[in-house]
Amino acid sequence: MTSASPDVAGLIWLTRGKSWGFRFILDGGLPDPLPEYERVFERVDQDEPAACDRVAGAVALRFPDPQKRRDASGRVIPHDFVVPEELGLAIETVDVGIELVWPLVSEWYDRVWDAAKPVADT
């Protein structure tokens, strides 16, 4: 991650932009967020457009882009979050998850979703 990413400690965020493919925007402070993402999302059907599942203190939260943005191919932009226990305790539904998590990242995403890359080259 770079300094261009939002500062949200412990949160893992996987998404794609208008022209860039899936990537971890936030890594939860882990050198490789993929194993934790796979652990928390293990029970989530990959075809489900929205999900909220608590797994051992973390929440797997998926929802389509709240602004209904689509990529260059017309696909809905999904947002997958691994929400750590402290913030995740209050999340019982997708709607509550959107209400709590989206404001933390939405301003940053507004700036980069249609950029060529999600972060500036450093």
Short mmCIF file of C-alpha atoms in Angstrom, two decimals:
data_model
loop_
_atom_site.label_atom_id
_atom_site.label_comp_id
_atom_site.label_asym_id
_atom_site.label_seq_id
_atom_site.Cartn_x
_atom_site.Cartn_y
_atom_site.Cartn_z
CA MET A 1 0.00 0.00 0.00
CA THR A 2 1.10 3.56 -0.46
CA SER A 3 0.41 6.81 1.29
CA ALA A 4 -2.30 7.39 -1.34
CA SER A 5 -4.44 4.69 0.30
CA PRO A 6 -6.92 5.54 3.03
CA ASP A 7 -5.59 5.09 6.57
CA VAL A 8 -7.82 2.44 8.12
CA ALA A 9 -5.88 0.24 10.52
CA GLY A 10 -6.59 -3.47 10.38
CA LEU A 11 -8.98 -3.36 7.45
CA ILE A 12 -8.42 -5.53 4.38
CA TRP A 13 -10.11 -4.29 1.20
CA LEU A 14 -10.22 -6.04 -2.16
CA THR A 15 -11.85 -4.33 -5.10
CA ARG A 16 -11.34 -3.26 -8.69
CA GLY A 17 -11.70 0.00 -10.55
CA LYS A 18 -13.14 1.09 -13.86
CA SER A 19 -10.08 -0.13 -15.78
CA TRP A 20 -7.85 -1.83 -13.18
CA GLY A 21 -8.40 -5.36 -11.97
CA PHE A 22 -8.90 -6.80 -8.51
CA ARG A 23 -6.28 -5.86 -5.97
CA PHE A 24 -5.90 -5.36 -2.27
CA ILE A 25 -6.24 -1.66 -1.59
CA LEU A 26 -5.83 -2.13 2.16
CA ASP A 27 -3.75 -4.94 3.60
CA GLY A 28 -4.70 -4.88 7.27
CA GLY A 29 -1.03 -4.32 8.09
CA LEU A 30 -0.17 -7.80 6.86
CA PRO A 31 2.72 -8.49 4.46
CA ASP A 32 0.34 -10.76 2.49
CA PRO A 33 -3.39 -10.21 3.13
CA LEU A 34 -4.50 -13.10 0.87
CA PRO A 35 -4.39 -15.91 3.50
CA GLU A 36 -6.47 -13.86 5.97
CA TYR A 37 -8.89 -12.85 3.20
CA GLU A 38 -9.30 -16.48 2.15
CA ARG A 39 -9.79 -17.62 5.77
CA VAL A 40 -12.50 -15.07 6.51
CA PHE A 41 -14.26 -15.43 3.13
CA GLU A 42 -14.06 -19.24 3.12
CA ARG A 43 -17.81 -19.68 3.76
CA VAL A 44 -18.91 -16.89 1.41
CA ASP A 45 -20.22 -18.02 -1.98
CA GLN A 46 -18.10 -16.22 -4.58
CA ASP A 47 -21.21 -15.63 -6.70
CA GLU A 48 -23.05 -13.78 -3.93
CA PRO A 49 -23.14 -10.03 -4.66
CA ALA A 50 -23.54 -9.18 -0.97
CA ALA A 51 -22.50 -11.02 2.16
CA CYS A 52 -21.89 -10.54 5.86
CA ASP A 53 -20.33 -13.47 7.73
CA ARG A 54 -18.55 -13.44 11.09
CA VAL A 55 -15.55 -15.77 11.33
CA ALA A 56 -13.49 -15.99 14.52
CA GLY A 57 -13.61 -12.31 15.38
CA ALA A 58 -13.52 -10.88 11.87
CA VAL A 59 -16.33 -10.09 9.45
CA ALA A 60 -16.38 -10.96 5.76
CA LEU A 61 -18.28 -8.07 4.22
CA ARG A 62 -19.10 -7.83 0.51
CA PHE A 63 -21.35 -5.36 -1.21
CA PRO A 64 -21.76 -3.85 -4.67
CA ASP A 65 -20.54 -0.31 -5.14
CA PRO A 66 -22.98 2.00 -3.31
CA GLN A 67 -22.80 4.49 -6.21
CA LYS A 68 -23.63 1.66 -8.68
CA ARG A 69 -20.38 2.19 -10.58
CA ARG A 70 -19.44 -0.38 -13.22
CA ASP A 71 -16.10 -1.26 -14.74
CA ALA A 72 -15.19 -0.63 -18.38
CA SER A 73 -16.84 -3.97 -19.29
CA GLY A 74 -20.08 -3.04 -17.56
CA ARG A 75 -19.61 -5.31 -14.53
CA VAL A 76 -20.76 -4.11 -11.12
CA ILE A 77 -17.87 -3.06 -8.91
CA PRO A 78 -17.77 -5.30 -5.80
CA HIS A 79 -16.08 -4.36 -2.53
CA ASP A 80 -14.82 -7.14 -0.25
CA PHE A 81 -13.68 -6.20 3.25
CA VAL A 82 -12.20 -8.20 6.08
CA VAL A 83 -13.32 -6.11 9.02
CA PRO A 84 -11.29 -6.63 12.19
CA GLU A 85 -12.98 -7.50 15.46
CA GLU A 86 -13.03 -4.02 16.96
CA LEU A 87 -15.04 -2.47 14.11
CA GLY A 88 -16.68 -5.75 13.12
CA LEU A 89 -18.47 -6.24 16.46
CA ALA A 90 -21.11 -3.73 15.39
CA ILE A 91 -21.66 -5.31 11.97
CA GLU A 92 -24.53 -7.79 11.88
CA THR A 93 -25.86 -7.12 8.37
CA VAL A 94 -24.61 -5.92 5.00
CA ASP A 95 -26.53 -2.65 5.42
CA VAL A 96 -24.89 -1.94 8.77
CA GLY A 97 -21.51 -2.86 7.28
CA ILE A 98 -21.99 -0.40 4.43
CA GLU A 99 -23.06 2.29 6.89
CA LEU A 100 -19.95 1.80 9.04
CA VAL A 101 -17.23 0.89 6.53
CA TRP A 102 -18.05 2.74 3.31
CA PRO A 103 -17.64 6.26 4.80
CA LEU A 104 -14.10 5.28 5.82
CA VAL A 105 -13.00 4.62 2.21
CA SER A 106 -15.51 6.22 -0.14
CA GLU A 107 -13.78 9.58 -0.58
CA TRP A 108 -10.52 7.88 -1.50
CA TYR A 109 -12.30 5.48 -3.89
CA ASP A 110 -14.11 8.40 -5.58
CA ARG A 111 -10.68 9.75 -6.55
CA VAL A 112 -9.20 6.53 -7.94
CA TRP A 113 -11.94 4.27 -9.32
CA ASP A 114 -11.62 5.65 -12.86
CA ALA A 115 -7.86 6.33 -12.67
CA ALA A 116 -5.47 4.21 -14.71
CA LYS A 117 -4.07 2.77 -11.44
CA PRO A 118 -5.48 2.78 -7.88
CA VAL A 119 -2.28 4.25 -6.45
CA ALA A 120 0.35 6.59 -7.76
CA ASP A 121 3.69 5.11 -8.67
CA THR A 122 6.21 5.87 -5.97
#
